[in-house]
Amino acid sequence: MSVQIETTVRRATPADAAAVARIYNEGIEDRIATFETRLRTPQEMEERIAGGEPMLVAERGGAVVGFASWVPYSDREVYAGVGNYTVYVARGARGSGVGSALMRRLIAEAEAAGLWKLLSLILTTNEASLALARRHGFREVGVHRRHARLDGEWRDAVLVERSIGEADLPG
Ligand SMILES: CC(C)(COP(=O)(O)OP(=O)(O)OC[C@H]1O[C@@H](n2cnc3c(N)ncnc32)[C@H](O)[C@@H]1OP(=O)(O)O)[C@@H](O)C(=O)NCCC(=O)NCCS
C-alpha cells in the first residue's frame, strides 16, 4: 500500500531563509543541479525573499522540504514576461511529488503575475529535473554545448521552455 504524504505549497517568507539555503546548498553540493559551487548563507536567501523574488516553499509535516522561484530572464522590457525558474527539493524528499507540487503552483503564480513564458537551463545529466520539466509541459529547445564549467569541466545544458497564460495557445 502506498502512503500519500500531504504537501502544501505557500509563498516563502524571510523566516524560511535558513531552510531554503540548506536545500539549495544540498543541490549545489550534489553537483547535479547547477554550475554554482559557492554555498549560500541564510542571509543571502533572506535578501532574495525580502527583495521580492517570487518564491514558493513546499511543506510536509510543518517542515520546509523544497522551494521554487523565478527571476527575470532579461532586463530588457520586451522580455518582461519571461521568467527563469528554479526548483529545489531536499535530498530526503526527492522523488515523492514535491517538485511537481511546486511546479504546478509556480506555473499558476507566474501566469497570475502576467508572465507569458517560463524557461530554465538544466544540466544534460540531471534526469530528475528534465523529467519534472517534461511532466509539466516544457519542451526542450536545444542543448547549449560547453555552456560553463562545473569544477573546471565543461558541461552541456538543456534549455527548456513553456508558454503560459495568453501565450499558451495551440499553434
Ligand atoms: C529536480 C527536482 C526538483 C525534482 O523534484 P522531485 O520532487 O524529485 O520530483 P517529483 O517527485 O515531483 O517527480 C516529478 C517527475 O519527475 C520524475 N522523476 C523524479 N525523479 C526522477 C529521477 N531521478 N529520474 C527520472 N525521473 C524522475 C517523476 O517520476 C515525475 O514524473 P511523473 O509524474 O511523470 O511520474 C529534485 O529532484 C531536486 O531537487 N533535485 C536536485 C536539485 C535540482 O536538480 N534542481 C533543478 C535545477 S534545474
Short mmCIF file of C-alpha atoms and ligand atoms in Angstrom, two decimals:
data_model
loop_
_atom_site.label_atom_id
_atom_site.label_comp_id
_atom_site.label_asym_id
_atom_site.label_seq_id
_atom_site.Cartn_x
_atom_site.Cartn_y
_atom_site.Cartn_z
CA MET A 1 0.00 0.00 0.00
CA SER A 2 1.45 3.39 -0.94
CA VAL A 3 1.37 6.14 1.68
CA GLN A 4 0.30 9.56 0.45
CA ILE A 5 2.21 12.36 2.17
CA GLU A 6 0.43 15.69 2.12
CA THR A 7 2.42 18.53 0.62
CA THR A 8 1.35 22.12 0.99
CA VAL A 9 2.80 24.94 -1.08
CA ARG A 10 2.81 28.56 0.06
CA ARG A 11 4.71 31.78 -0.59
CA ALA A 12 8.10 31.99 1.09
CA THR A 13 8.72 34.47 3.89
CA PRO A 14 12.09 35.68 5.22
CA ALA A 15 11.64 33.18 8.08
CA ASP A 16 12.13 30.37 5.53
CA ALA A 17 15.61 31.58 4.56
CA ALA A 18 17.59 29.04 6.60
CA ALA A 19 15.63 26.08 5.23
CA VAL A 20 15.82 27.42 1.67
CA ALA A 21 19.60 27.92 1.96
CA ARG A 22 20.04 24.38 3.31
CA ILE A 23 18.03 22.87 0.45
CA TYR A 24 19.80 24.98 -2.19
CA ASN A 25 23.18 24.03 -0.74
CA GLU A 26 22.30 20.33 -0.95
CA GLY A 27 21.70 20.82 -4.66
CA ILE A 28 25.00 22.70 -5.01
CA GLU A 29 26.91 20.01 -3.08
CA ASP A 30 25.37 17.21 -5.15
CA ARG A 31 26.86 18.79 -8.31
CA ILE A 32 23.80 17.79 -10.34
CA ALA A 33 21.68 20.89 -10.36
CA THR A 34 23.71 23.99 -11.11
CA PHE A 35 27.04 25.42 -12.22
CA GLU A 36 27.18 27.22 -8.87
CA THR A 37 29.67 25.83 -6.35
CA ARG A 38 29.62 28.56 -3.69
CA LEU A 39 27.33 27.64 -0.80
CA ARG A 40 24.77 30.28 0.14
CA THR A 41 24.10 31.73 3.57
CA PRO A 42 20.61 32.06 5.08
CA GLN A 43 21.16 35.81 4.96
CA GLU A 44 21.64 35.74 1.19
CA MET A 45 18.42 33.80 0.77
CA GLU A 46 16.62 36.15 3.15
CA GLU A 47 17.71 39.08 1.00
CA ARG A 48 16.33 37.36 -2.10
CA ILE A 49 12.97 36.68 -0.45
CA ALA A 50 12.70 40.09 1.24
CA GLY A 51 13.84 41.71 -2.01
CA GLY A 52 10.72 40.46 -3.76
CA GLU A 53 11.90 37.39 -5.69
CA PRO A 54 8.72 35.37 -6.26
CA MET A 55 9.45 32.26 -4.22
CA LEU A 56 7.30 29.36 -3.06
CA VAL A 57 8.08 26.76 -0.42
CA ALA A 58 6.68 23.24 -0.02
CA GLU A 59 5.98 21.93 3.45
CA ARG A 60 5.47 18.46 4.81
CA GLY A 61 4.60 17.92 8.44
CA GLY A 62 5.46 21.54 9.17
CA ALA A 63 8.96 21.30 7.67
CA VAL A 64 10.09 23.10 4.52
CA VAL A 65 11.18 20.41 2.04
CA GLY A 66 11.51 22.36 -1.19
CA PHE A 67 11.35 25.73 -2.89
CA ALA A 68 10.80 27.19 -6.33
CA SER A 69 11.19 30.67 -7.72
CA TRP A 70 11.73 32.64 -10.87
CA VAL A 71 13.92 35.59 -11.74
CA PRO A 72 13.65 37.83 -14.81
CA TYR A 73 15.17 36.26 -17.91
CA SER A 74 16.38 39.65 -19.12
CA ASP A 75 16.35 43.28 -18.02
CA ARG A 76 15.07 44.27 -21.48
CA GLU A 77 11.48 45.44 -21.28
CA VAL A 78 10.38 43.42 -24.30
CA TYR A 79 11.18 40.23 -22.36
CA ALA A 80 9.42 41.33 -19.17
CA GLY A 81 7.07 38.34 -19.36
CA VAL A 82 9.79 35.71 -19.46
CA GLY A 83 10.91 34.14 -16.19
CA ASN A 84 13.84 31.85 -15.48
CA TYR A 85 12.67 29.25 -12.95
CA THR A 86 14.42 27.09 -10.44
CA VAL A 87 13.13 24.21 -8.26
CA TYR A 88 14.99 22.50 -5.43
CA VAL A 89 13.78 19.68 -3.19
CA ALA A 90 15.55 18.47 -0.03
CA ARG A 91 17.53 15.28 -0.62
CA GLY A 92 15.33 13.22 1.67
CA ALA A 93 12.13 14.31 -0.06
CA ARG A 94 13.07 13.96 -3.72
CA GLY A 95 11.12 11.64 -5.99
CA SER A 96 7.91 11.82 -3.99
CA GLY A 97 5.93 14.55 -5.70
CA VAL A 98 7.26 17.70 -4.01
CA GLY A 99 8.80 19.05 -7.22
CA SER A 100 5.54 18.57 -9.09
CA ALA A 101 3.53 20.29 -6.33
CA LEU A 102 5.89 23.27 -6.51
CA MET A 103 5.88 23.36 -10.30
CA ARG A 104 2.07 23.34 -10.54
CA ARG A 105 1.81 26.31 -8.21
CA LEU A 106 4.78 28.10 -9.79
CA ILE A 107 3.13 28.00 -13.21
CA ALA A 108 -0.15 29.29 -11.73
CA GLU A 109 1.61 32.12 -9.87
CA ALA A 110 3.67 33.07 -12.90
CA GLU A 111 0.54 33.20 -15.03
CA ALA A 112 -1.24 35.32 -12.41
CA ALA A 113 1.77 37.66 -12.39
CA GLY A 114 1.37 38.17 -16.14
CA LEU A 115 4.30 36.10 -17.37
CA TRP A 116 3.94 34.51 -20.78
CA LYS A 117 6.84 32.09 -20.59
CA LEU A 118 8.92 30.15 -18.10
CA LEU A 119 12.27 28.71 -19.08
CA SER A 120 15.24 27.11 -17.41
CA LEU A 121 18.67 25.70 -18.14
CA ILE A 122 19.16 22.12 -16.97
CA LEU A 123 22.39 20.14 -16.98
CA THR A 124 22.05 17.33 -19.53
CA THR A 125 22.81 14.79 -16.79
CA ASN A 126 20.02 15.99 -14.48
CA GLU A 127 17.42 13.31 -15.27
CA ALA A 128 15.08 14.28 -12.43
CA SER A 129 14.93 17.93 -13.44
CA LEU A 130 14.42 17.06 -17.12
CA ALA A 131 11.63 14.65 -16.15
CA LEU A 132 9.97 17.29 -13.97
CA ALA A 133 10.08 19.82 -16.80
CA ARG A 134 8.67 17.34 -19.33
CA ARG A 135 5.92 16.33 -16.91
CA HIS A 136 4.78 19.95 -16.73
CA GLY A 137 4.67 20.62 -20.43
CA PHE A 138 8.10 22.13 -21.02
CA ARG A 139 9.75 21.41 -24.34
CA GLU A 140 13.44 21.01 -24.90
CA VAL A 141 14.58 23.86 -27.15
CA GLY A 142 18.09 22.58 -27.56
CA VAL A 143 21.42 21.91 -25.93
CA HIS A 144 23.95 24.60 -25.14
CA ARG A 145 27.25 22.82 -25.57
CA ARG A 146 30.07 23.63 -23.17
CA HIS A 147 27.88 26.28 -21.59
CA ALA A 148 30.01 26.74 -18.48
CA ARG A 149 32.49 24.84 -16.34
CA LEU A 150 31.49 22.90 -13.25
CA ASP A 151 34.51 22.21 -11.07
CA GLY A 152 36.67 23.06 -14.07
CA GLU A 153 34.91 20.69 -16.50
CA TRP A 154 32.89 21.92 -19.46
CA ARG A 155 29.27 20.85 -19.18
CA ASP A 156 26.29 20.91 -21.54
CA ALA A 157 22.91 22.34 -20.55
CA VAL A 158 19.42 21.90 -21.99
CA LEU A 159 17.23 24.94 -22.49
CA VAL A 160 13.59 24.13 -21.65
CA GLU A 161 10.60 26.43 -22.10
CA ARG A 162 6.86 26.50 -21.65
CA SER A 163 4.41 29.17 -22.77
CA ILE A 164 1.83 30.14 -20.16
CA GLY A 165 -1.16 32.42 -19.88
CA GLU A 166 -2.39 34.02 -23.08
CA ALA A 167 0.70 32.79 -24.97
CA ASP A 168 -0.24 29.18 -24.20
CA LEU A 169 -2.49 28.68 -27.19
CA PRO A 170 -2.41 25.90 -29.74
CA GLY A 171 -0.25 26.83 -32.68
C1 LIG B 1 14.70 18.03 -9.86
C2 LIG B 1 13.81 18.00 -8.62
C3 LIG B 1 13.39 19.44 -8.25
C4 LIG B 1 12.52 17.21 -8.96
O1 LIG B 1 11.67 17.24 -7.83
P1 LIG B 1 11.13 15.86 -7.21
O2 LIG B 1 10.29 16.19 -6.04
O3 LIG B 1 12.28 14.96 -7.00
O4 LIG B 1 10.23 15.34 -8.42
P2 LIG B 1 8.79 14.63 -8.34
O5 LIG B 1 8.84 13.52 -7.35
O6 LIG B 1 7.74 15.67 -8.17
O7 LIG B 1 8.71 13.99 -9.80
C5 LIG B 1 8.39 14.77 -10.93
C6 LIG B 1 8.51 13.89 -12.16
O8 LIG B 1 9.88 13.59 -12.40
C7 LIG B 1 10.11 12.18 -12.37
N1 LIG B 1 11.37 11.96 -11.67
C8 LIG B 1 11.68 12.36 -10.41
N2 LIG B 1 12.93 11.99 -10.11
C9 LIG B 1 13.41 11.32 -11.20
C10 LIG B 1 14.65 10.72 -11.49
N3 LIG B 1 15.66 10.71 -10.60
N4 LIG B 1 14.82 10.15 -12.71
C11 LIG B 1 13.83 10.18 -13.63
N5 LIG B 1 12.61 10.74 -13.40
C12 LIG B 1 12.41 11.32 -12.19
C13 LIG B 1 8.95 11.61 -11.61
O9 LIG B 1 8.69 10.27 -11.96
C14 LIG B 1 7.82 12.54 -12.00
O10 LIG B 1 7.32 12.23 -13.27
P3 LIG B 1 5.85 11.53 -13.42
O11 LIG B 1 4.90 12.43 -12.71
O12 LIG B 1 5.67 11.50 -14.89
O13 LIG B 1 5.99 10.20 -12.75
C15 LIG B 1 14.51 17.32 -7.41
O14 LIG B 1 14.85 16.01 -7.75
C16 LIG B 1 15.73 18.08 -6.93
O15 LIG B 1 15.62 18.96 -6.10
N6 LIG B 1 16.93 17.74 -7.44
C17 LIG B 1 18.15 18.44 -7.04
C18 LIG B 1 18.09 19.93 -7.40
C19 LIG B 1 17.84 20.13 -8.88
O16 LIG B 1 18.38 19.41 -9.72
N7 LIG B 1 17.03 21.16 -9.20
C20 LIG B 1 16.75 21.53 -10.58
C21 LIG B 1 17.74 22.53 -11.06
S1 LIG B 1 17.49 22.90 -12.80
#
